Amino acid sequence: MKKRIVLVIVLVIIVVFITFVVCLKVNGITDVNELVLDDISVTESENKITLKGEIVSSGKSYYGYAYYYKNDALFIEIKAGLITGKHKDGAFEIAIENSKVSELNAIYLKDRNNAMMIYSK
Amino acid sequence: MKIRYLIRKCLSSAVVLSLLIMCLGTTVSAQDENCKKNDSELNHRIYDRIIDDYILQTGLSKEQADVIFEEIASSVNISKVITSIAKDVLVIDEDAEYSENVLYIQSNYESIVDKMSDSEKYYVDKYFLASAIQYYKDFADSSEFNDAVSTTADVGFNLVEPIEMNSYDDDIEVQENEIALQPKNLTRGTTVAQVRIFADSTGESSIINTSGHAWLTIKNVSNSNITVGKFSIAPNKTIAVGTWGNKEEHNGLWYSLEPYFVHNYSTWSNRSSLLVNIDSTALATLTTYIVNHDSWSLTNNCSSFAVGGWNQICSTTLSAGVINTPTNLKNSIINTGLSSTGISVPYNYVVYYADGSNTPIRSSEF
């Protein structure tokens, strides 16, 4: 009985882990080496940052982005996944409006392991 | 008299009704038969396409693979086979989509089957094949397995030379430490072109890696213009061809887009490549292939295009996996032991995308 419970727990952990990793990959944060940036502009007076770029993996499309501030730097993560009817395009155009823009000294594109500086004051 | 009439009327109605039911039944069953036949033909076409990669990955013999395929194909519905075997394949997540599981198995096959008994491996192989076939059924374009692919390219007229770039490329024919492989034994005429296959991915440490890109470059090393796809390429110039699925202007074949990215953004810096020198017969084969492959789908992606073209002309054949990915193709290139890294991709021409049998269109975006 005890053995069976342990087995079930182990199986559940494996299933959760695999599902978690698969979910991350199917629609996850893109490696910065898969991104090229065409344009970046920081308008302090409007507290606005705009980014324009492209995913250079030919089978991935843009899904969205997330960002966070750490000290005086902004870190942007680009989310990409497999091409679907809803998500067909690898190009992205992002506009971030935030009152902290004027305090920024650097902006990075970030994935799980790397951060690539794309703007500094 | 009236009763007799009524009985006769009822009987004739019953006869007409049964005839109708029989006709309908025959039509439905004929349609059913047709569907089954079409489905079976599609299964065989998909199997024919993936068999070499499947054998390479699983280490099975052709006969062993055929047996597994027949077991799968004899079932009414492949998705039912997948569901029924899933519980016997200990390494997969029964609740996950089969498409996630097949990519997981492909990316981790060796570690999965390592230390498995023969019977356990058999279930993995069977699940792998069944779900790969289903993957192609679900994600391939309907035209991907049609017979109607022309065998000769219609490239004999309206050939134009693409607009040249003021590029800074090298004119070195074979770069340092680069080895030229033997062409496929078509004919052994004078070399007219150098073909390179490139693949790169980001080397994510994840279990499923769908990142990256793969493409071909063709350099004219003859003294006169050569035909590549729908273009006439000048001596000592190189053109790149690759397929893309995430570009707004066009889904399918692009010319010169890869050098655009390499030149402007230094992308794919860890690209691996192989080189083969080909004669005019092999070049004509490759051009036919290029012209006929203006398409992109999840199952017929950039790595499918690049590896398909390469395998038509080079004696060293490559594999992009059962489910084709740039990562698998890059591994296959490296595993030959003859690959080079970071070979230049000359940016000689501006970017175009294919337009069926017409002259390719100049990109307004790149």
CSV table of N, CA and C in Angstrom, one decimal, chain B residues 191-341:
chain,number,residue,atom,x,y,z
B,191,THR,N,32.1,21.3,-62.4
B,191,THR,CA,31.5,22.0,-61.3
B,191,THR,C,31.0,23.4,-61.7
B,192,VAL,N,29.7,23.6,-61.5
B,192,VAL,CA,29.2,25.0,-61.8
B,192,VAL,C,28.8,25.7,-60.6
B,193,ALA,N,28.5,25.0,-59.5
B,193,ALA,CA,28.0,25.7,-58.3
B,193,ALA,C,28.5,25.0,-57.1
B,194,GLN,N,28.6,25.8,-56.0
B,194,GLN,CA,28.9,25.3,-54.7
B,194,GLN,C,27.6,25.5,-53.9
B,195,VAL,N,27.2,24.4,-53.3
B,195,VAL,CA,26.0,24.5,-52.5
B,195,VAL,C,26.3,24.2,-51.0
B,196,ARG,N,25.8,25.1,-50.2
B,196,ARG,CA,26.1,24.9,-48.7
B,196,ARG,C,24.7,24.7,-48.0
B,197,ILE,N,24.7,23.8,-47.0
B,197,ILE,CA,23.5,23.8,-46.2
B,197,ILE,C,23.9,24.3,-44.8
B,198,PHE,N,23.0,25.2,-44.3
B,198,PHE,CA,23.3,25.8,-43.0
B,198,PHE,C,22.1,25.5,-42.1
B,199,ALA,N,22.5,25.3,-40.8
B,199,ALA,CA,21.4,25.2,-39.8
B,199,ALA,C,22.0,25.7,-38.5
B,200,ASP,N,21.1,26.4,-37.7
B,200,ASP,CA,21.5,26.9,-36.4
B,200,ASP,C,20.2,26.9,-35.5
B,201,SER,N,20.5,26.7,-34.2
B,201,SER,CA,19.4,26.8,-33.3
B,201,SER,C,20.1,27.4,-32.0
B,202,THR,N,19.3,27.8,-31.1
B,202,THR,CA,19.8,28.6,-30.0
B,202,THR,C,20.5,27.7,-28.9
B,203,GLY,N,20.4,26.4,-29.1
B,203,GLY,CA,21.0,25.5,-28.2
B,203,GLY,C,20.3,25.5,-26.8
B,204,GLU,N,19.0,25.8,-26.8
B,204,GLU,CA,18.3,25.8,-25.5
B,204,GLU,C,18.5,24.4,-24.8
B,205,SER,N,18.6,24.5,-23.5
B,205,SER,CA,18.8,23.3,-22.8
B,205,SER,C,17.5,22.5,-22.5
B,206,SER,N,16.4,23.0,-23.1
B,206,SER,CA,15.1,22.4,-22.9
B,206,SER,C,15.0,21.1,-23.6
B,207,ILE,N,14.0,20.3,-23.2
B,207,ILE,CA,13.8,19.0,-23.8
B,207,ILE,C,13.2,19.1,-25.2
B,208,ILE,N,12.5,20.2,-25.5
B,208,ILE,CA,12.0,20.4,-26.8
B,208,ILE,C,12.6,21.7,-27.4
B,209,ASN,N,13.2,21.6,-28.5
B,209,ASN,CA,13.9,22.8,-29.1
B,209,ASN,C,13.4,23.0,-30.5
B,210,THR,N,12.4,24.0,-30.6
B,210,THR,CA,11.9,24.3,-32.0
B,210,THR,C,12.5,25.6,-32.5
B,211,SER,N,13.5,26.0,-31.9
B,211,SER,CA,14.1,27.3,-32.3
B,211,SER,C,15.0,27.1,-33.5
B,212,GLY,N,15.4,28.2,-34.1
B,212,GLY,CA,16.4,28.1,-35.2
B,212,GLY,C,15.9,28.2,-36.6
B,213,HIS,N,16.9,28.0,-37.5
B,213,HIS,CA,16.5,28.1,-38.9
B,213,HIS,C,17.5,27.3,-39.7
B,214,ALA,N,17.1,27.0,-40.9
B,214,ALA,CA,18.0,26.2,-41.8
B,214,ALA,C,17.8,26.7,-43.3
B,215,TRP,N,18.8,26.7,-44.1
B,215,TRP,CA,18.7,27.2,-45.4
B,215,TRP,C,19.8,26.7,-46.3
B,216,LEU,N,19.7,27.0,-47.6
B,216,LEU,CA,20.8,26.6,-48.5
B,216,LEU,C,21.3,27.9,-49.2
B,217,THR,N,22.6,27.8,-49.6
B,217,THR,CA,23.2,28.9,-50.4
B,217,THR,C,23.8,28.2,-51.6
B,218,ILE,N,23.7,28.9,-52.8
B,218,ILE,CA,24.2,28.4,-54.0
B,218,ILE,C,25.1,29.5,-54.6
B,219,LYS,N,26.3,29.1,-54.8
B,219,LYS,CA,27.3,30.1,-55.4
B,219,LYS,C,27.7,29.6,-56.8
B,220,ASN,N,27.6,30.6,-57.7
B,220,ASN,CA,28.0,30.3,-59.1
B,220,ASN,C,29.5,30.3,-59.2
B,221,VAL,N,30.1,29.2,-59.5
B,221,VAL,CA,31.6,29.1,-59.7
B,221,VAL,C,31.9,28.9,-61.2
B,222,SER,N,30.9,29.1,-62.1
B,222,SER,CA,31.2,28.9,-63.5
B,222,SER,C,31.5,30.3,-64.1
B,223,ASN,N,31.7,30.3,-65.4
B,223,ASN,CA,32.0,31.5,-66.1
B,223,ASN,C,30.8,32.2,-66.7
B,224,SER,N,29.7,31.5,-66.6
B,224,SER,CA,28.5,32.1,-67.2
B,224,SER,C,27.3,32.1,-66.1
B,225,ASN,N,26.2,32.8,-66.4
B,225,ASN,CA,25.1,32.8,-65.5
B,225,ASN,C,24.5,31.4,-65.3
B,226,ILE,N,24.1,31.1,-64.1
B,226,ILE,CA,23.4,29.8,-63.8
B,226,ILE,C,22.0,30.1,-63.3
B,227,THR,N,21.1,29.1,-63.4
B,227,THR,CA,19.7,29.3,-63.0
B,227,THR,C,19.6,28.7,-61.6
B,228,VAL,N,19.1,29.5,-60.7
B,228,VAL,CA,18.8,29.0,-59.3
B,228,VAL,C,17.3,29.4,-59.0
B,229,GLY,N,16.5,28.4,-58.9
B,229,GLY,CA,15.1,28.8,-58.7
B,229,GLY,C,14.6,29.5,-59.9
B,230,LYS,N,14.0,30.7,-59.6
B,230,LYS,CA,13.5,31.6,-60.7
B,230,LYS,C,14.5,32.7,-61.1
B,231,PHE,N,15.7,32.6,-60.7
B,231,PHE,CA,16.7,33.6,-60.9
B,231,PHE,C,17.9,33.2,-61.7
B,232,SER,N,18.4,34.1,-62.4
B,232,SER,CA,19.7,33.9,-63.1
B,232,SER,C,20.8,34.6,-62.3
B,233,ILE,N,21.8,33.7,-61.9
B,233,ILE,CA,22.8,34.2,-61.0
B,233,ILE,C,24.1,34.4,-61.7
B,234,ALA,N,24.7,35.5,-61.5
B,234,ALA,CA,26.0,35.9,-62.2
B,234,ALA,C,27.2,35.1,-61.6
B,235,PRO,N,28.2,35.0,-62.4
B,235,PRO,CA,29.4,34.3,-61.9
B,235,PRO,C,29.9,34.9,-60.6
B,236,ASN,N,30.4,34.0,-59.8
B,236,ASN,CA,31.0,34.4,-58.5
B,236,ASN,C,30.0,35.1,-57.5
B,237,LYS,N,28.7,35.0,-57.8
B,237,LYS,CA,27.7,35.5,-56.9
B,237,LYS,C,27.0,34.3,-56.2
B,238,THR,N,26.5,34.7,-55.0
B,238,THR,CA,25.8,33.6,-54.1
B,238,THR,C,24.4,34.1,-53.9
B,239,ILE,N,23.5,33.1,-53.9
B,239,ILE,CA,22.1,33.4,-53.5
B,239,ILE,C,21.7,32.4,-52.4
B,240,ALA,N,20.9,32.9,-51.4
B,240,ALA,CA,20.4,32.0,-50.4
B,240,ALA,C,19.0,31.7,-50.6
B,241,VAL,N,18.5,30.5,-50.3
B,241,VAL,CA,17.1,30.1,-50.4
B,241,VAL,C,16.7,29.5,-49.1
B,242,GLY,N,15.5,29.9,-48.6
B,242,GLY,CA,15.0,29.3,-47.4
B,242,GLY,C,13.5,29.5,-47.3
B,243,THR,N,12.9,28.7,-46.5
B,243,THR,CA,11.4,28.9,-46.3
B,243,THR,C,11.1,29.4,-44.9
B,244,TRP,N,10.1,30.3,-44.9
B,244,TRP,CA,9.7,31.0,-43.6
B,244,TRP,C,8.2,30.9,-43.4
B,245,GLY,N,7.8,30.7,-42.1
B,245,GLY,CA,6.4,30.7,-41.8
B,245,GLY,C,5.9,31.8,-41.0
B,246,ASN,N,6.8,32.8,-40.7
B,246,ASN,CA,6.4,33.8,-39.8
B,246,ASN,C,6.6,35.2,-40.4
B,247,LYS,N,6.5,35.3,-41.7
B,247,LYS,CA,6.7,36.6,-42.4
B,247,LYS,C,5.4,37.0,-43.0
B,248,GLU,N,5.0,38.3,-42.7
B,248,GLU,CA,3.7,38.8,-43.1
B,248,GLU,C,3.5,38.8,-44.6
B,249,GLU,N,4.6,39.2,-45.3
B,249,GLU,CA,4.5,39.3,-46.8
B,249,GLU,C,4.3,38.0,-47.5
B,250,HIS,N,4.9,37.0,-47.0
B,250,HIS,CA,4.8,35.7,-47.7
B,250,HIS,C,5.1,34.5,-46.8
B,251,ASN,N,4.3,33.4,-47.0
B,251,ASN,CA,4.6,32.2,-46.3
B,251,ASN,C,5.1,31.2,-47.3
B,252,GLY,N,6.4,30.9,-47.2
B,252,GLY,CA,7.0,29.9,-48.1
B,252,GLY,C,8.4,30.3,-48.4
B,253,LEU,N,8.8,30.2,-49.7
B,253,LEU,CA,10.1,30.4,-50.2
B,253,LEU,C,10.6,31.9,-50.3
B,254,TRP,N,11.8,32.1,-49.7
B,254,TRP,CA,12.4,33.4,-49.8
B,254,TRP,C,13.8,33.3,-50.4
B,255,TYR,N,14.2,34.4,-51.1
B,255,TYR,CA,15.5,34.4,-51.6
B,255,TYR,C,16.3,35.5,-50.9
B,256,SER,N,17.4,35.2,-50.4
B,256,SER,CA,18.4,36.2,-49.9
B,256,SER,C,18.0,36.8,-48.5
B,257,LEU,N,17.0,36.2,-47.8
B,257,LEU,CA,16.6,36.8,-46.5
B,257,LEU,C,17.6,36.4,-45.5
B,258,GLU,N,18.2,35.3,-45.6
B,258,GLU,CA,19.2,34.8,-44.5
B,258,GLU,C,20.4,35.8,-44.5
B,259,PRO,N,21.0,36.0,-45.7
B,259,PRO,CA,22.2,37.0,-45.7
B,259,PRO,C,21.8,38.4,-45.2
B,260,TYR,N,20.5,38.8,-45.4
B,260,TYR,CA,20.1,40.0,-44.9
B,260,TYR,C,20.2,40.1,-43.4
B,261,PHE,N,19.7,39.0,-42.7
B,261,PHE,CA,19.8,38.9,-41.3
B,261,PHE,C,21.2,38.8,-40.8
B,262,VAL,N,22.0,38.0,-41.5
B,262,VAL,CA,23.4,37.7,-41.1
B,262,VAL,C,24.2,39.0,-41.2
B,263,HIS,N,24.0,39.7,-42.3
B,263,HIS,CA,24.8,40.9,-42.6
B,263,HIS,C,24.4,42.1,-41.7
B,264,ASN,N,23.1,42.2,-41.4
B,264,ASN,CA,22.6,43.4,-40.7
B,264,ASN,C,22.5,43.1,-39.2
B,265,TYR,N,22.4,41.9,-38.8
B,265,TYR,CA,22.2,41.6,-37.3
B,265,TYR,C,23.2,40.6,-36.8
B,266,SER,N,24.1,40.1,-37.6
B,266,SER,CA,25.0,39.0,-37.2
B,266,SER,C,24.3,37.8,-36.5
B,267,THR,N,23.2,37.4,-37.1
B,267,THR,CA,22.4,36.3,-36.5
B,267,THR,C,23.0,35.0,-36.9
B,268,TRP,N,22.6,33.9,-36.2
B,268,TRP,CA,23.0,32.5,-36.3
B,268,TRP,C,24.5,32.4,-36.3
B,269,SER,N,25.2,33.0,-35.3
B,269,SER,CA,26.6,33.1,-35.3
B,269,SER,C,27.2,31.7,-35.1
B,270,ASN,N,26.5,30.7,-34.6
B,270,ASN,CA,27.0,29.4,-34.4
B,270,ASN,C,26.5,28.4,-35.5
B,271,ARG,N,26.2,29.0,-36.6
B,271,ARG,CA,25.6,28.1,-37.7
B,271,ARG,C,26.6,27.0,-38.1
B,272,SER,N,26.1,25.9,-38.4
B,272,SER,CA,26.9,24.8,-38.9
B,272,SER,C,26.6,24.6,-40.3
B,273,SER,N,27.6,24.2,-41.1
B,273,SER,CA,27.3,24.0,-42.6
B,273,SER,C,28.1,22.9,-43.2
B,274,LEU,N,27.7,22.4,-44.3
B,274,LEU,CA,28.4,21.5,-45.2
B,274,LEU,C,28.4,22.1,-46.6
B,275,LEU,N,29.4,21.6,-47.3
B,275,LEU,CA,29.6,22.1,-48.7
B,275,LEU,C,29.6,20.9,-49.7
B,276,VAL,N,29.0,21.1,-50.8
B,276,VAL,CA,29.1,20.2,-51.9
B,276,VAL,C,29.3,21.0,-53.3
B,277,ASN,N,30.2,20.5,-54.1
B,277,ASN,CA,30.3,21.1,-55.5
B,277,ASN,C,29.4,20.3,-56.4
B,278,ILE,N,28.7,20.9,-57.3
B,278,ILE,CA,27.8,20.2,-58.2
B,278,ILE,C,27.9,20.7,-59.6
B,279,ASP,N,27.5,19.8,-60.5
B,279,ASP,CA,27.5,20.1,-61.9
B,279,ASP,C,26.2,20.6,-62.4
B,280,SER,N,26.1,20.8,-63.7
B,280,SER,CA,24.8,21.5,-64.2
B,280,SER,C,23.6,20.6,-64.1
B,281,THR,N,23.8,19.2,-64.2
B,281,THR,CA,22.7,18.3,-64.0
B,281,THR,C,22.1,18.4,-62.6
B,282,ALA,N,23.0,18.3,-61.6
B,282,ALA,CA,22.6,18.4,-60.2
B,282,ALA,C,22.0,19.7,-59.9
B,283,LEU,N,22.5,20.8,-60.6
B,283,LEU,CA,22.0,22.1,-60.3
B,283,LEU,C,20.5,22.2,-60.9
B,284,ALA,N,20.3,21.6,-62.0
B,284,ALA,CA,18.9,21.6,-62.6
B,284,ALA,C,18.0,20.8,-61.6
B,285,THR,N,18.5,19.7,-61.1
B,285,THR,CA,17.7,19.0,-60.1
B,285,THR,C,17.3,19.9,-58.9
B,286,LEU,N,18.3,20.6,-58.4
B,286,LEU,CA,18.1,21.4,-57.2
B,286,LEU,C,17.2,22.6,-57.6
B,287,THR,N,17.3,23.2,-58.8
B,287,THR,CA,16.5,24.3,-59.2
B,287,THR,C,15.0,23.8,-59.3
B,288,THR,N,14.8,22.6,-59.8
B,288,THR,CA,13.4,22.1,-59.9
B,288,THR,C,12.9,21.9,-58.5
B,289,TYR,N,13.7,21.4,-57.6
B,289,TYR,CA,13.3,21.2,-56.2
B,289,TYR,C,12.9,22.6,-55.6
B,290,ILE,N,13.7,23.6,-55.8
B,290,ILE,CA,13.5,24.9,-55.2
B,290,ILE,C,12.1,25.5,-55.7
B,291,VAL,N,12.0,25.4,-57.0
B,291,VAL,CA,10.8,26.0,-57.6
B,291,VAL,C,9.5,25.3,-57.1
B,292,ASN,N,9.6,24.0,-56.9
B,292,ASN,CA,8.4,23.3,-56.4
B,292,ASN,C,8.2,23.3,-54.9
B,293,HIS,N,9.0,24.1,-54.2
B,293,HIS,CA,8.9,24.1,-52.7
B,293,HIS,C,8.6,25.5,-52.2
B,294,ASP,N,7.7,26.2,-52.8
B,294,ASP,CA,7.3,27.5,-52.2
B,294,ASP,C,6.2,27.3,-51.2
B,295,SER,N,6.5,26.7,-50.1
B,295,SER,CA,5.5,26.4,-49.0
B,295,SER,C,6.2,26.3,-47.7
B,296,TRP,N,5.4,26.5,-46.7
B,296,TRP,CA,5.9,26.3,-45.3
B,296,TRP,C,4.7,25.8,-44.4
B,297,SER,N,5.0,24.8,-43.6
B,297,SER,CA,4.0,24.4,-42.6
B,297,SER,C,4.8,23.8,-41.4
B,298,LEU,N,4.1,23.5,-40.3
B,298,LEU,CA,4.9,23.0,-39.1
B,298,LEU,C,5.6,21.7,-39.5
B,299,THR,N,5.0,20.9,-40.4
B,299,THR,CA,5.7,19.7,-40.8
B,299,THR,C,6.5,19.8,-42.0
B,300,ASN,N,6.4,20.9,-42.7
B,300,ASN,CA,7.2,21.1,-44.0
B,300,ASN,C,7.9,22.4,-43.8
B,301,ASN,N,8.8,22.5,-42.8
B,301,ASN,CA,9.3,23.8,-42.4
B,301,ASN,C,10.7,24.0,-43.1
B,302,CYS,N,11.4,25.0,-42.6
B,302,CYS,CA,12.7,25.4,-43.2
B,302,CYS,C,13.7,24.2,-43.2
B,303,SER,N,13.7,23.4,-42.2
B,303,SER,CA,14.6,22.3,-42.1
B,303,SER,C,14.2,21.2,-43.1
B,304,SER,N,12.9,21.0,-43.3
B,304,SER,CA,12.5,20.0,-44.3
B,304,SER,C,12.9,20.5,-45.7
B,305,PHE,N,12.8,21.8,-46.0
B,305,PHE,CA,13.2,22.3,-47.3
B,305,PHE,C,14.7,22.2,-47.5
B,306,ALA,N,15.5,22.6,-46.5
B,306,ALA,CA,16.9,22.5,-46.7
B,306,ALA,C,17.4,21.1,-46.8
B,307,VAL,N,16.9,20.2,-46.0
B,307,VAL,CA,17.5,18.8,-46.0
B,307,VAL,C,17.0,18.1,-47.3
B,308,GLY,N,15.8,18.4,-47.7
B,308,GLY,CA,15.2,17.8,-48.9
B,308,GLY,C,16.1,18.2,-50.1
B,309,GLY,N,16.4,19.5,-50.2
B,309,GLY,CA,17.2,19.9,-51.4
B,309,GLY,C,18.6,19.3,-51.3
B,310,TRP,N,19.2,19.3,-50.1
B,310,TRP,CA,20.6,18.8,-49.9
B,310,TRP,C,20.6,17.3,-50.3
B,311,ASN,N,19.7,16.5,-49.8
B,311,ASN,CA,19.7,15.1,-50.1
B,311,ASN,C,19.5,14.7,-51.6
B,312,GLN,N,19.0,15.7,-52.3
B,312,GLN,CA,18.8,15.5,-53.8
B,312,GLN,C,20.2,15.5,-54.5
B,313,ILE,N,21.1,16.2,-53.9
B,313,ILE,CA,22.4,16.5,-54.7
B,313,ILE,C,23.7,16.0,-54.0
B,314,CYS,N,23.6,15.6,-52.8
B,314,CYS,CA,24.8,15.2,-52.1
B,314,CYS,C,24.8,13.7,-51.7
B,315,SER,N,26.0,13.1,-51.8
B,315,SER,CA,26.0,11.6,-51.4
B,315,SER,C,26.0,11.4,-49.9
B,316,THR,N,26.3,12.5,-49.1
B,316,THR,CA,26.2,12.4,-47.7
B,316,THR,C,24.8,12.9,-47.3
B,317,THR,N,23.9,12.0,-47.0
B,317,THR,CA,22.5,12.4,-46.7
B,317,THR,C,22.4,12.8,-45.3
B,318,LEU,N,21.5,13.7,-45.0
B,318,LEU,CA,21.3,14.2,-43.7
B,318,LEU,C,19.8,14.0,-43.3
B,319,SER,N,19.6,14.1,-42.0
B,319,SER,CA,18.2,14.0,-41.5
B,319,SER,C,17.8,15.2,-40.6
B,320,ALA,N,16.6,15.6,-40.7
B,320,ALA,CA,16.1,16.7,-39.8
B,320,ALA,C,15.2,16.1,-38.8
B,321,GLY,N,15.2,14.8,-38.6
B,321,GLY,CA,14.3,14.1,-37.6
B,321,GLY,C,13.0,13.7,-38.2
B,322,VAL,N,12.3,12.9,-37.5
B,322,VAL,CA,11.0,12.4,-37.9
B,322,VAL,C,10.0,13.6,-38.0
B,323,ILE,N,10.0,14.4,-37.0
B,323,ILE,CA,9.4,15.7,-37.1
B,323,ILE,C,10.5,16.7,-37.3
B,324,ASN,N,10.6,17.2,-38.5
B,324,ASN,CA,11.7,18.0,-38.9
B,324,ASN,C,11.9,19.3,-38.1
B,325,THR,N,13.1,19.5,-37.5
B,325,THR,CA,13.4,20.7,-36.8
B,325,THR,C,14.9,21.2,-37.2
B,326,PRO,N,15.1,22.5,-37.1
B,326,PRO,CA,16.5,23.0,-37.4
B,326,PRO,C,17.5,22.4,-36.4
B,327,THR,N,17.1,22.1,-35.1
B,327,THR,CA,18.0,21.6,-34.1
B,327,THR,C,18.5,20.2,-34.6
B,328,ASN,N,17.5,19.3,-35.0
B,328,ASN,CA,17.9,18.0,-35.5
B,328,ASN,C,18.8,18.1,-36.7
B,329,LEU,N,18.5,19.0,-37.6
B,329,LEU,CA,19.3,19.1,-38.8
B,329,LEU,C,20.7,19.5,-38.4
B,330,LYS,N,20.8,20.5,-37.5
B,330,LYS,CA,22.1,20.9,-37.1
B,330,LYS,C,22.9,19.8,-36.5
B,331,ASN,N,22.3,19.0,-35.6
B,331,ASN,CA,23.0,17.8,-35.1
B,331,ASN,C,23.4,16.9,-36.1
B,332,SER,N,22.5,16.6,-37.1
B,332,SER,CA,22.9,15.7,-38.2
B,332,SER,C,24.1,16.3,-39.0
B,333,ILE,N,24.1,17.6,-39.2
B,333,ILE,CA,25.3,18.2,-40.0
B,333,ILE,C,26.6,18.0,-39.1
B,334,ILE,N,26.5,18.2,-37.8
B,334,ILE,CA,27.7,18.1,-37.0
B,334,ILE,C,28.1,16.7,-36.9
B,335,ASN,N,27.1,15.7,-36.8
B,335,ASN,CA,27.4,14.3,-36.7
B,335,ASN,C,28.2,13.7,-37.9
B,336,THR,N,28.2,14.4,-39.0
B,336,THR,CA,29.0,13.9,-40.1
B,336,THR,C,30.5,14.0,-39.8
B,337,GLY,N,30.8,14.9,-38.9
B,337,GLY,CA,32.2,15.1,-38.5
B,337,GLY,C,32.9,15.9,-39.6
B,338,LEU,N,32.2,16.5,-40.5
B,338,LEU,CA,32.8,17.2,-41.6
B,338,LEU,C,32.3,18.7,-41.7
B,339,SER,N,31.6,19.1,-40.7
B,339,SER,CA,30.9,20.4,-40.8
B,339,SER,C,31.9,21.5,-40.4
B,340,SER,N,31.5,22.7,-40.8
B,340,SER,CA,32.2,23.9,-40.5
B,340,SER,C,31.3,24.8,-39.6
B,341,THR,N,31.8,25.7,-38.9
B,341,THR,CA,31.0,26.6,-38.1
B,341,THR,C,31.3,28.1,-38.5
